[in-house]
Coordinates of C-alpha atoms in Angstrom, one line a residue:
Chain A
M168 CA 0.0 0.0 0.0
L169 CA 2.8 2.4 1.0
E170 CA 4.5 1.6 -2.3
S171 CA 1.8 3.4 -4.2
I172 CA 1.1 6.3 -1.8
P173 CA 4.2 8.2 -0.6
L174 CA 4.8 8.6 3.1
E175 CA 4.5 12.4 2.9
Y176 CA 0.8 12.1 2.1
Y177 CA 0.1 10.2 5.3
L178 CA 2.1 12.6 7.3
G179 CA 0.4 15.5 5.6
L180 CA -3.0 14.1 6.4
S181 CA -2.1 13.5 10.1
A182 CA -0.7 17.1 10.3
I183 CA -4.0 18.5 9.0
I184 CA -6.0 16.4 11.5
F185 CA -3.6 17.5 14.2
A186 CA -4.1 21.1 13.2
I187 CA -7.9 20.8 13.2
G188 CA -7.7 19.3 16.7
A189 CA -5.4 22.1 17.9
V190 CA -7.6 24.8 16.4
G191 CA -10.6 23.1 18.0
V192 CA -9.0 23.3 21.5
M193 CA -8.2 26.9 21.1
T194 CA -11.5 28.1 19.7
R195 CA -14.2 26.0 21.4
K196 CA -15.6 26.8 24.9
N197 CA -17.4 23.6 25.8
A198 CA -15.1 21.4 27.9
I199 CA -16.3 18.2 26.3
I200 CA -15.7 19.4 22.8
I201 CA -12.2 20.7 23.8
F202 CA -11.6 17.2 25.1
M203 CA -12.8 15.6 21.9
S204 CA -10.4 17.9 20.0
I205 CA -7.5 16.7 22.2
E206 CA -8.4 13.1 21.4
L207 CA -8.4 14.0 17.7
M208 CA -4.9 15.4 18.1
L209 CA -3.7 12.2 19.8
N210 CA -5.3 10.1 17.0
A211 CA -3.6 12.2 14.4
V212 CA -0.3 11.3 16.1
N213 CA -1.2 7.7 16.1
L214 CA -1.6 7.8 12.3
T215 CA 1.8 9.4 12.1
F216 CA 3.3 6.6 14.2
I217 CA 1.7 3.9 12.2
S218 CA 2.6 5.3 8.8
I219 CA 6.3 5.9 9.8
S220 CA 6.6 2.5 11.3
S221 CA 5.1 0.9 8.2
F222 CA 7.5 2.9 6.0
F223 CA 10.6 1.9 8.0
G224 CA 9.3 -1.6 8.6
N225 CA 10.1 -1.6 12.4
T226 CA 7.7 -2.5 15.2
G227 CA 8.2 0.5 17.5
G228 CA 5.3 2.5 16.1
P229 CA 2.4 0.1 16.6
I230 CA 3.5 -0.6 20.2
F231 CA 3.7 3.1 20.9
V232 CA 0.2 3.5 19.5
L233 CA -1.2 0.8 21.8
F234 CA 0.2 2.6 24.8
V235 CA -1.1 6.0 23.6
M236 CA -4.6 4.5 23.3
A237 CA -4.3 3.2 26.9
V238 CA -3.1 6.6 28.1
A239 CA -5.9 8.3 26.2
A240 CA -8.4 6.0 27.8
A241 CA -7.0 6.8 31.3
E242 CA -7.1 10.5 30.5
A243 CA -10.7 10.2 29.3
A244 CA -11.7 8.6 32.6
V245 CA -10.0 11.3 34.7
G246 CA -11.1 14.2 32.4
L247 CA -14.8 13.2 32.3
A248 CA -14.8 12.8 36.1
I249 CA -13.4 16.3 36.5
V250 CA -16.0 17.7 34.1
L251 CA -18.7 15.9 36.1
A252 CA -17.4 17.4 39.3
L253 CA -17.5 20.8 37.7
F254 CA -21.1 20.3 36.5
R255 CA -22.2 19.3 40.0
L256 CA -20.9 22.5 41.4
K257 CA -21.5 25.1 38.7
K258 CA -24.2 23.5 36.4
T259 CA -22.0 24.4 33.4
V260 CA -19.4 22.8 31.2
Y261 CA -18.4 26.0 29.4
V262 CA -14.8 26.9 30.3
D263 CA -15.3 30.7 30.0
E264 CA -17.9 30.6 32.8
V265 CA -15.4 29.0 35.2
N266 CA -13.3 31.9 36.3
T267 CA -13.0 32.2 40.0
L268 CA -9.2 32.0 39.9
K269 CA -7.6 35.2 38.7
W270 CA -5.5 38.0 40.0
Chain B
M303 CA 23.1 -11.9 40.2
N304 CA 23.3 -9.5 37.4
Q305 CA 24.2 -6.1 38.6
E306 CA 21.5 -4.6 36.4
V307 CA 18.8 -6.1 38.5
F308 CA 20.0 -4.1 41.5
L309 CA 20.4 -1.0 39.3
A310 CA 16.8 -1.3 38.2
M311 CA 15.5 -2.0 41.7
P312 CA 14.1 1.5 42.4
V313 CA 12.0 1.2 39.2
F314 CA 10.8 -2.3 40.0
L315 CA 10.1 -1.5 43.6
I316 CA 8.0 1.6 43.0
S317 CA 6.0 -0.1 40.3
A318 CA 5.3 -3.1 42.5
F319 CA 4.3 -0.9 45.4
A320 CA 2.1 1.3 43.3
V321 CA 0.1 -1.7 42.2
L322 CA 0.1 -3.2 45.7
I323 CA -1.2 0.0 47.4
V324 CA -4.1 0.1 45.0
V325 CA -5.0 -3.5 46.0
L326 CA -4.5 -2.5 49.7
D327 CA -7.1 0.2 49.2
A328 CA -9.6 -2.5 48.3
V329 CA -8.9 -4.8 51.3
S330 CA -8.0 -2.5 54.1
G331 CA -11.6 -1.4 54.9
K332 CA -11.9 1.8 56.8
N333 CA -8.4 1.8 58.2
K334 CA -6.5 4.7 56.6
T335 CA -3.4 4.4 58.8
I336 CA -2.4 1.1 57.0
N337 CA -2.4 2.8 53.6
F338 CA -0.6 5.8 55.0
A339 CA 2.1 3.7 56.6
F340 CA 2.5 1.5 53.6
G341 CA 2.9 4.5 51.4
I342 CA 5.6 5.9 53.5
F343 CA 7.3 2.5 53.7
S344 CA 7.2 2.1 49.9
L345 CA 8.8 5.5 49.3
L346 CA 11.4 4.8 51.9
A347 CA 12.2 1.4 50.3
T348 CA 12.5 3.0 46.9
A349 CA 14.8 5.7 48.2
G350 CA 16.8 3.0 50.0
A351 CA 17.2 1.0 46.8
A352 CA 18.2 4.1 45.0
I353 CA 20.8 4.9 47.6
Y354 CA 22.1 1.4 47.3
T355 CA 22.5 1.7 43.5
L356 CA 24.7 4.7 44.1
T357 CA 27.3 2.5 45.8
L358 CA 27.5 0.3 42.7
Q359 CA 29.5 1.2 39.7
V360 CA 27.1 3.3 37.7
P361 CA 28.0 5.7 34.9
K362 CA 27.2 9.3 35.6
L363 CA 25.1 11.3 33.2
V364 CA 26.9 10.8 29.9
N365 CA 26.1 11.5 26.3
P366 CA 23.3 9.0 25.4
A367 CA 25.3 8.0 22.3
D368 CA 28.0 6.5 24.5
Y369 CA 25.9 3.9 26.4
H370 CA 24.8 1.7 23.7
D371 CA 23.9 -1.9 24.7
I372 CA 25.1 -1.6 28.3
F373 CA 21.7 -2.6 29.7
T374 CA 20.5 -5.9 28.3
I375 CA 17.7 -7.1 30.7
T376 CA 15.7 -3.9 30.3
K377 CA 16.3 -4.0 26.5
N378 CA 17.8 -0.6 26.4
T379 CA 14.6 1.1 27.4
M380 CA 16.0 2.3 30.6
V381 CA 19.2 4.0 31.6
F382 CA 20.8 3.7 35.1
S383 CA 23.1 6.6 36.0
S384 CA 24.0 8.1 39.4
Y385 CA 22.1 11.1 38.1
S386 CA 18.8 9.2 37.7
A387 CA 19.3 7.4 41.1
Y388 CA 19.8 10.8 42.8
F389 CA 16.6 12.1 41.3
D390 CA 14.8 8.9 42.5
I391 CA 15.8 9.7 46.0
L392 CA 14.7 13.3 45.6
F393 CA 11.2 12.3 44.3
S394 CA 10.7 9.8 47.1
L395 CA 11.7 12.4 49.6
A396 CA 9.3 14.9 48.2
G397 CA 6.5 12.2 48.4
I398 CA 7.3 11.4 52.0
L399 CA 7.4 15.1 53.1
T400 CA 4.1 15.7 51.3
M401 CA 2.3 12.6 52.7
L402 CA 3.4 13.5 56.3
A403 CA 2.0 17.0 55.9
S404 CA -1.1 15.9 54.1
R405 CA -2.6 13.7 56.8
S406 CA -4.0 16.5 59.0
F407 CA -4.4 19.0 56.1
I408 CA -6.8 16.9 53.9
S409 CA -9.0 16.0 56.9
K410 CA -9.1 19.7 57.9
G411 CA -10.1 20.8 54.4
Y412 CA -12.4 18.0 53.2
H413 CA -12.0 14.4 54.1
E414 CA -9.2 11.9 54.3
Y415 CA -9.5 9.3 51.6
K416 CA -7.1 6.4 51.3
E417 CA -6.8 6.9 47.6
Y418 CA -4.9 10.1 48.2
Y419 CA -1.8 8.1 49.3
S420 CA -2.1 5.7 46.4
I421 CA -2.2 8.5 43.9
I422 CA 0.9 10.1 45.4
I423 CA 2.8 6.8 45.1
L424 CA 1.6 6.4 41.4
A425 CA 2.8 10.0 40.7
V426 CA 6.2 9.1 42.2
A427 CA 6.3 6.0 40.0
G428 CA 5.8 8.2 37.0
M429 CA 8.6 10.5 38.0
V430 CA 10.9 7.5 38.5
Y431 CA 10.1 6.3 35.0
I432 CA 11.0 9.7 33.7
S433 CA 14.4 9.7 35.5
H434 CA 15.3 6.3 34.0
A435 CA 13.9 6.7 30.5
N436 CA 16.0 5.9 27.6
N437 CA 13.1 5.3 25.3
L438 CA 10.6 7.9 24.1
L439 CA 7.8 5.5 25.0
M440 CA 9.1 5.2 28.6
L441 CA 9.4 8.9 28.8
F442 CA 5.9 9.5 27.5
I443 CA 4.4 7.0 29.9
G444 CA 6.3 8.5 32.8
I445 CA 5.2 12.0 32.0
E446 CA 1.6 11.0 31.4
L447 CA 1.4 8.9 34.6
M448 CA 2.7 11.8 36.6
S449 CA 0.4 14.4 34.9
I450 CA -2.8 12.3 35.2
M451 CA -2.2 11.8 38.9
F452 CA -1.6 15.5 39.3
Y453 CA -5.0 16.2 37.5
I454 CA -6.7 14.0 40.1
L455 CA -4.8 15.4 43.0
S456 CA -5.4 19.1 42.2
G457 CA -9.2 18.4 42.1
Y458 CA -9.0 16.5 45.4
F459 CA -11.2 19.0 47.2
R460 CA -14.1 18.2 44.9
Q461 CA -16.7 20.2 46.7
R462 CA -14.7 23.4 46.3
I463 CA -15.0 25.3 43.0
E464 CA -11.4 26.6 43.1
S465 CA -10.0 23.0 43.4
V466 CA -12.2 21.7 40.6
E467 CA -11.5 24.6 38.4
S468 CA -7.8 24.2 38.8
A469 CA -8.1 20.5 38.0
L470 CA -10.1 21.3 34.8
K471 CA -7.6 23.9 33.6
Y472 CA -4.7 21.7 34.4
F473 CA -6.3 18.7 32.7
L474 CA -7.3 20.6 29.5
L475 CA -4.0 22.4 29.1
G476 CA -1.9 19.5 30.2
S477 CA -3.4 17.0 27.8
F478 CA -3.2 19.6 25.0
A479 CA 0.5 19.9 25.8
S480 CA 0.8 16.1 25.8
G481 CA -0.5 16.1 22.3
F482 CA 2.3 18.4 21.2
L483 CA 4.9 16.3 23.1
L484 CA 3.6 13.2 21.5
Y485 CA 3.6 14.7 18.0
G486 CA 7.2 15.8 18.6
M487 CA 8.1 12.3 19.6
A488 CA 6.5 10.9 16.4
L489 CA 8.4 13.2 14.2
V490 CA 11.7 12.5 15.9
Y491 CA 10.9 8.8 15.4
G492 CA 10.2 9.6 11.8
A493 CA 13.5 11.4 11.4
T494 CA 15.7 8.7 12.8
S495 CA 13.5 5.5 12.7
S496 CA 14.3 4.7 16.3
L497 CA 12.6 5.3 19.7
E498 CA 15.7 4.8 21.8
L499 CA 17.4 8.0 22.8
N500 CA 20.9 6.6 22.5
V501 CA 20.2 5.3 19.0
I502 CA 18.7 8.6 18.1
A503 CA 21.8 10.4 19.4
Q504 CA 24.0 8.1 17.3
F505 CA 22.0 8.7 14.2
I506 CA 22.2 12.5 14.8
A507 CA 25.9 12.3 15.4
K508 CA 26.4 10.4 12.1
N509 CA 24.3 12.9 10.3
N510 CA 21.9 10.2 9.3
F511 CA 18.4 11.7 9.7
N512 CA 15.7 13.6 8.0
A513 CA 16.3 17.2 8.7
T514 CA 12.8 18.5 8.2
Y515 CA 11.1 16.0 10.5
L516 CA 13.8 16.4 13.1
T517 CA 13.4 20.2 13.1
F518 CA 9.7 20.1 13.5
G519 CA 9.9 17.3 16.0
I520 CA 12.4 19.2 18.2
A521 CA 10.2 22.3 18.0
L522 CA 7.1 20.4 19.1
L523 CA 9.0 18.6 21.9
L524 CA 10.2 22.0 23.2
I525 CA 6.6 23.3 23.2
G526 CA 5.3 20.3 25.0
L527 CA 8.0 20.2 27.6
S528 CA 7.8 24.0 28.2
F529 CA 4.2 23.5 29.0
K530 CA 5.1 20.8 31.5
I531 CA 7.7 22.9 33.3
A532 CA 5.6 26.1 33.0
A533 CA 8.1 28.0 31.0
F534 CA 7.3 31.3 29.3
P535 CA 5.1 31.6 27.1
F536 CA 3.3 28.5 28.3
H537 CA 3.2 29.4 32.0
Q538 CA -0.3 30.7 32.2
W539 CA -1.8 27.6 33.7
A540 CA 0.7 27.4 36.6
P541 CA -0.6 30.2 38.9
D542 CA -4.3 29.2 38.5
V543 CA -3.5 25.5 39.1
Y544 CA -1.1 26.0 42.0
Q545 CA -3.6 28.4 43.7
G546 CA -6.6 26.3 43.4
A547 CA -5.1 22.9 44.2
P548 CA -4.9 21.7 47.8
T549 CA -1.8 23.4 49.4
T550 CA 0.1 20.1 50.1
V551 CA -0.6 19.0 46.5
T552 CA 0.8 22.3 45.3
A553 CA 3.9 21.7 47.3
F554 CA 4.3 18.3 45.7
M555 CA 3.5 19.4 42.1
S556 CA 5.6 22.5 42.1
T557 CA 8.8 20.7 43.4
A558 CA 8.9 17.1 42.5
G559 CA 6.7 17.6 39.4
K560 CA 8.8 20.4 38.3
A561 CA 12.1 18.6 38.9
A562 CA 10.8 15.6 36.9
A563 CA 9.8 17.9 34.0
I564 CA 13.2 19.5 34.1
F565 CA 14.7 16.1 34.1
S566 CA 12.8 15.1 30.9
F567 CA 14.1 18.4 29.4
I568 CA 17.6 17.3 30.3
I569 CA 17.4 13.9 28.6
I570 CA 15.7 15.3 25.5
A571 CA 18.3 18.1 25.3
K572 CA 21.2 15.7 25.8
A573 CA 20.0 13.3 23.1
L574 CA 19.0 15.8 20.6
M575 CA 21.6 18.6 21.0
P576 CA 24.2 17.5 18.5
S577 CA 27.6 18.2 20.0
F578 CA 29.0 19.6 16.7
T579 CA 27.8 22.4 14.5
N580 CA 28.8 21.6 10.9
N581 CA 25.9 19.4 10.0
A582 CA 23.2 19.3 7.4
M583 CA 20.7 21.3 9.4
R584 CA 21.8 24.5 11.0
L585 CA 18.4 24.9 12.7
V586 CA 19.2 22.4 15.5
S587 CA 22.9 23.0 15.9
T588 CA 24.0 23.1 19.5
E589 CA 24.3 26.9 19.5
T590 CA 20.8 27.5 18.1
M591 CA 19.3 25.1 20.7
Q592 CA 21.2 26.7 23.5
M593 CA 20.1 30.2 22.3
I594 CA 16.5 29.2 22.1
L595 CA 16.6 27.7 25.6
A596 CA 18.5 30.7 26.9
V597 CA 15.8 33.1 25.7
L598 CA 13.1 30.8 27.1
S599 CA 14.9 30.7 30.5
A600 CA 15.5 34.5 30.6
A601 CA 11.9 35.3 29.7
T602 CA 10.6 32.7 32.2
M603 CA 12.5 34.1 35.2
L604 CA 11.7 37.7 34.4
I605 CA 8.0 37.2 33.8
G606 CA 7.6 34.9 36.8
N607 CA 9.3 37.4 39.2
I608 CA 7.8 40.5 37.8
T609 CA 4.2 39.1 37.9
A610 CA 4.8 37.8 41.5
I611 CA 5.3 41.3 42.8
S612 CA 1.7 42.4 42.3
Q613 CA 0.1 39.3 43.9
K614 CA -1.8 39.6 47.1
N615 CA -2.5 35.8 47.6
I616 CA 0.6 34.1 49.0
K617 CA -0.1 30.9 47.3
R618 CA -0.4 32.6 43.9
M619 CA 2.8 34.6 44.6
L620 CA 4.7 31.4 45.4
A621 CA 3.2 29.9 42.2
Y622 CA 4.6 32.8 40.1
S623 CA 7.9 32.5 41.9
S624 CA 8.0 28.8 41.0
V625 CA 7.7 29.7 37.4
A626 CA 10.8 31.8 37.9
H627 CA 12.6 29.0 39.6
A628 CA 12.0 26.8 36.5
G629 CA 13.7 29.5 34.5
Y630 CA 16.8 29.3 36.8
M631 CA 16.9 25.5 36.5
L632 CA 16.8 25.8 32.7
M633 CA 20.0 27.8 32.9
G634 CA 21.8 24.5 33.7
V635 CA 20.4 22.9 30.5
V636 CA 21.5 26.0 28.6
A637 CA 25.0 25.7 30.0
N638 CA 25.1 22.1 28.8
N639 CA 28.3 21.3 30.8
Q640 CA 29.0 19.2 33.9
L641 CA 28.8 22.1 36.3
G642 CA 25.4 23.0 34.8
Y643 CA 24.0 19.5 35.4
D644 CA 25.5 19.4 38.9
G645 CA 24.0 22.8 39.5
I646 CA 20.6 21.5 38.5
I647 CA 21.0 18.7 41.1
F648 CA 21.9 21.2 43.8
Y649 CA 19.2 23.6 42.8
A650 CA 16.5 20.9 42.6
T651 CA 17.5 19.7 46.1
S652 CA 17.5 23.1 47.8
Y653 CA 14.3 24.2 45.9
L654 CA 12.6 21.0 47.1
F655 CA 13.3 21.8 50.7
M656 CA 12.5 25.5 50.7
Q657 CA 9.4 25.3 48.5
I658 CA 7.8 22.3 50.2
G659 CA 8.6 24.0 53.5
A660 CA 7.0 27.3 52.5
F661 CA 3.8 25.5 51.3
I662 CA 3.6 23.3 54.4
V663 CA 3.7 26.4 56.6
L664 CA 0.8 27.8 54.5
S665 CA -1.1 24.5 54.8
V666 CA -0.9 24.4 58.6
L667 CA -1.9 28.1 58.9
E668 CA -4.8 28.2 56.4
N669 CA -8.4 27.8 57.6
K670 CA -11.1 25.3 56.5
D671 CA -11.8 27.0 53.2
S672 CA -8.3 28.4 52.5
S673 CA -9.5 32.0 52.5
N674 CA -6.9 33.4 54.9
I675 CA -3.7 33.2 52.9
N676 CA -3.6 36.7 51.6
L677 CA -0.7 39.0 52.6
D678 CA -3.0 41.0 54.9
N679 CA -3.9 37.9 56.9
F680 CA -0.2 37.3 57.7
T681 CA 0.2 40.6 59.5
G682 CA 1.5 40.1 62.9
L683 CA 2.1 36.4 62.5
R684 CA 5.2 36.7 64.8
K685 CA 2.9 37.2 67.8
S686 CA 0.5 34.3 67.3
N687 CA 2.8 31.7 65.7
P688 CA 6.4 32.8 66.3
Y689 CA 8.1 29.6 65.2
L690 CA 6.1 29.2 62.0
A691 CA 6.8 32.9 61.2
A692 CA 10.6 32.3 61.7
L693 CA 10.5 29.1 59.5
M694 CA 8.6 31.0 56.8
A695 CA 11.2 33.8 57.0
I696 CA 14.0 31.3 56.6
F697 CA 12.3 29.6 53.6
M698 CA 11.7 33.1 52.0
F699 CA 15.3 34.1 52.5
S700 CA 16.4 30.9 50.9
L701 CA 14.0 31.3 48.0
A702 CA 15.3 34.8 47.5
G703 CA 18.8 33.3 47.3
L704 CA 20.4 35.0 50.2
P705 CA 23.4 33.4 51.9
P706 CA 23.8 31.4 54.1
F707 CA 20.8 29.4 53.0
A708 CA 20.7 26.6 50.4
G709 CA 19.0 28.6 47.7
F710 CA 22.0 30.9 47.4
F711 CA 24.4 28.1 46.5
G712 CA 21.9 26.6 44.1
K713 CA 21.8 29.9 42.2
Y714 CA 25.6 30.3 42.5
Y715 CA 26.4 27.0 40.8
L716 CA 23.9 27.6 38.0
F717 CA 25.2 31.2 37.4
L718 CA 28.8 29.9 37.4
A719 CA 27.9 27.2 34.9
A720 CA 26.2 29.7 32.6
I721 CA 29.2 32.0 32.7
Q722 CA 31.6 29.2 32.0
S723 CA 29.7 28.3 28.8
G724 CA 29.7 31.9 27.6
Y725 CA 26.2 33.0 28.6
T726 CA 27.1 36.0 30.6
W727 CA 24.1 38.0 29.4
L728 CA 21.8 35.2 30.7
T729 CA 23.5 35.4 34.1
I730 CA 23.0 39.2 34.2
V731 CA 19.3 38.7 33.5
A732 CA 19.2 36.0 36.2
V733 CA 20.8 38.3 38.8
I734 CA 18.5 41.2 37.9
S735 CA 15.4 38.9 38.3
S736 CA 16.7 37.6 41.6
V737 CA 17.0 41.2 42.8
I738 CA 13.4 41.7 41.7
S739 CA 12.3 38.6 43.5
V740 CA 13.8 39.8 46.8
Y741 CA 11.1 42.5 46.9
F742 CA 8.2 40.2 47.3
Y743 CA 9.9 37.5 49.4
I744 CA 11.1 40.2 51.9
G745 CA 7.7 41.9 51.6
L746 CA 6.1 38.8 53.2
I747 CA 8.6 38.9 56.0
V748 CA 7.9 42.6 56.6
Y749 CA 4.1 41.7 56.9
M750 CA 4.9 38.9 59.3
F751 CA 7.3 40.7 61.6
F752 CA 7.1 44.4 61.3
K753 CA 3.3 45.1 61.1
D754 CA 0.7 44.6 63.8
S755 CA -2.8 43.3 63.4
D756 CA -5.8 43.1 65.6
N757 CA -6.8 39.6 64.6
P758 CA -3.8 37.6 63.5
I759 CA -4.2 33.9 62.4
A760 CA -4.9 31.7 65.4
K761 CA -2.2 29.4 66.8
A762 CA -1.8 26.5 64.4
E763 CA -1.6 22.8 65.3
L764 CA 1.4 21.1 63.6
K765 CA 0.9 17.4 64.2
L766 CA 2.8 15.3 61.6
S767 CA 3.6 18.4 59.5
S768 CA 6.3 19.3 62.1
V769 CA 8.4 16.3 60.9
S770 CA 8.2 17.6 57.3
L771 CA 9.0 21.1 58.4
F772 CA 11.9 20.0 60.5
V773 CA 13.4 18.0 57.6
C774 CA 13.0 21.0 55.3
L775 CA 14.6 23.3 57.8
I776 CA 17.6 20.9 58.2
G777 CA 17.9 20.6 54.4
V778 CA 17.9 24.4 53.9
L779 CA 20.4 25.0 56.6
L780 CA 22.7 22.0 56.1
F781 CA 23.2 22.6 52.4
G782 CA 23.4 26.3 53.0
F783 CA 26.2 26.2 55.5
F784 CA 28.0 23.2 53.9
P785 CA 27.3 23.3 50.2
S786 CA 30.3 21.2 49.5
L787 CA 28.6 18.4 51.4
L788 CA 26.1 17.7 48.6
M789 CA 28.7 18.4 45.8
N790 CA 31.2 16.1 47.5
L791 CA 28.6 13.4 48.0
Y792 CA 27.7 13.6 44.4
A793 CA 31.4 13.6 43.4
I794 CA 32.1 10.5 45.5
I795 CA 29.1 8.8 44.0
K796 CA 30.2 9.1 40.5

């Protein structure tokens, strides 16, 4: 498969997905959507790892991806718990309404 | 038995204990003392194993390109140097000091749950992985394990909006930064086709890499790691998180967490800073990397110290000052010589004692909802709590870098290292910013000693925190009066 499509195309695609995720984090206000954008960024990186590993033919990439998925799952559990705790206190999930800490 | 088994013992021990203490949570019922004692014991055991490895023949921190295939059992994923062993001891010590101080503090502010201690052990496990990482995967898992535990810990007072808000901010920005870090790792992997730092260093030394991927990879890694150590311009989360989190957690995050993040900076910089200049890509030559880091470091300490001046909340003031201290420690990475890395060791040690000490004084003084830690509340503290006021004054003097306290020699070694490698302008900036920092550190002392108030903070109960405070005081004084003690110890070790 990689013989027909050059590596740069895969890397370009994952860079675009990563950028979409990063822009999403910076522009959205809903904590859940920000979190989804972060997941999008992580998955873009997974795509990079897989395509590079397939290009070089070594096994480091897929193993890394498995661990990234596990870490992302752990992060999701903790993150949703934090958002839940916030919702119980403030009845909102919008980050711009959470502003008690400032100077 | 193979010596490597003993060398890897701190990593094995802390991993085993971190799993065991979670199991203990499930079976120990309502008894919290068992978990507390087991936590202390596991950190002591880890520190003991790390001290034992120092007596073995371990290489000191060398260029990663030199240690190829030394470590066979762990398949080259871990590196064992006296430097990492020393940091293991430091992380365990920070964990112990925090746990001792936390016991009464978390029951005062909210409720004492057993899980608190498990989470601290897991965070220390993450830090130990960072200090032994020779593989990008190991480094990533260490950083993430530590960070995720910090997200949980900073939201520990879950019925308080400040605590939950700090957890949310830390979580969103921290995992955003993890994304950049991970993408940087992927591109470095793409540039050199290896995940092991020593192999990567060899590829770079042999000029055998893809320059475009490596440049972008290093840039993204720098962004991600700057987030983690709260360096300018990615420091905005630090004051909010450090202010909102429970005070003992802040003590732990801003010392051990920062030291671990600085350590990951060191290993990345050592592996990716090519030690020669005439290569295919001028963008990541040693000089350019050093210059980028020097600018980061100078901006970090200036911004941190200048913003700290206008703070009224002491916790927030210390948070901004901890941003500045990360800038000082970056100077050692900029210098990139032996004295610089030794200076980081000294600074991390002294910073650990003085910063944890200062935060523990805050934690015993603050009331149930942490609303009395503004500068005004500390007026006349010398009357109601003379010993705590004296301790706080010592820690403030040390943080400001006045002799004869440990903070002075930490700064001294780092400044010396920066001058030796030709960064005199950076040293001048650092000296100026330390002078600025004296203003707010001494300002707090003026409030405590030279002003009178009608209703000063009531006399505080110390309980187990007194042990932590005593250790911090001993550390600050001992390494302040006998700085050569630590340097000689480290010299004998290697």
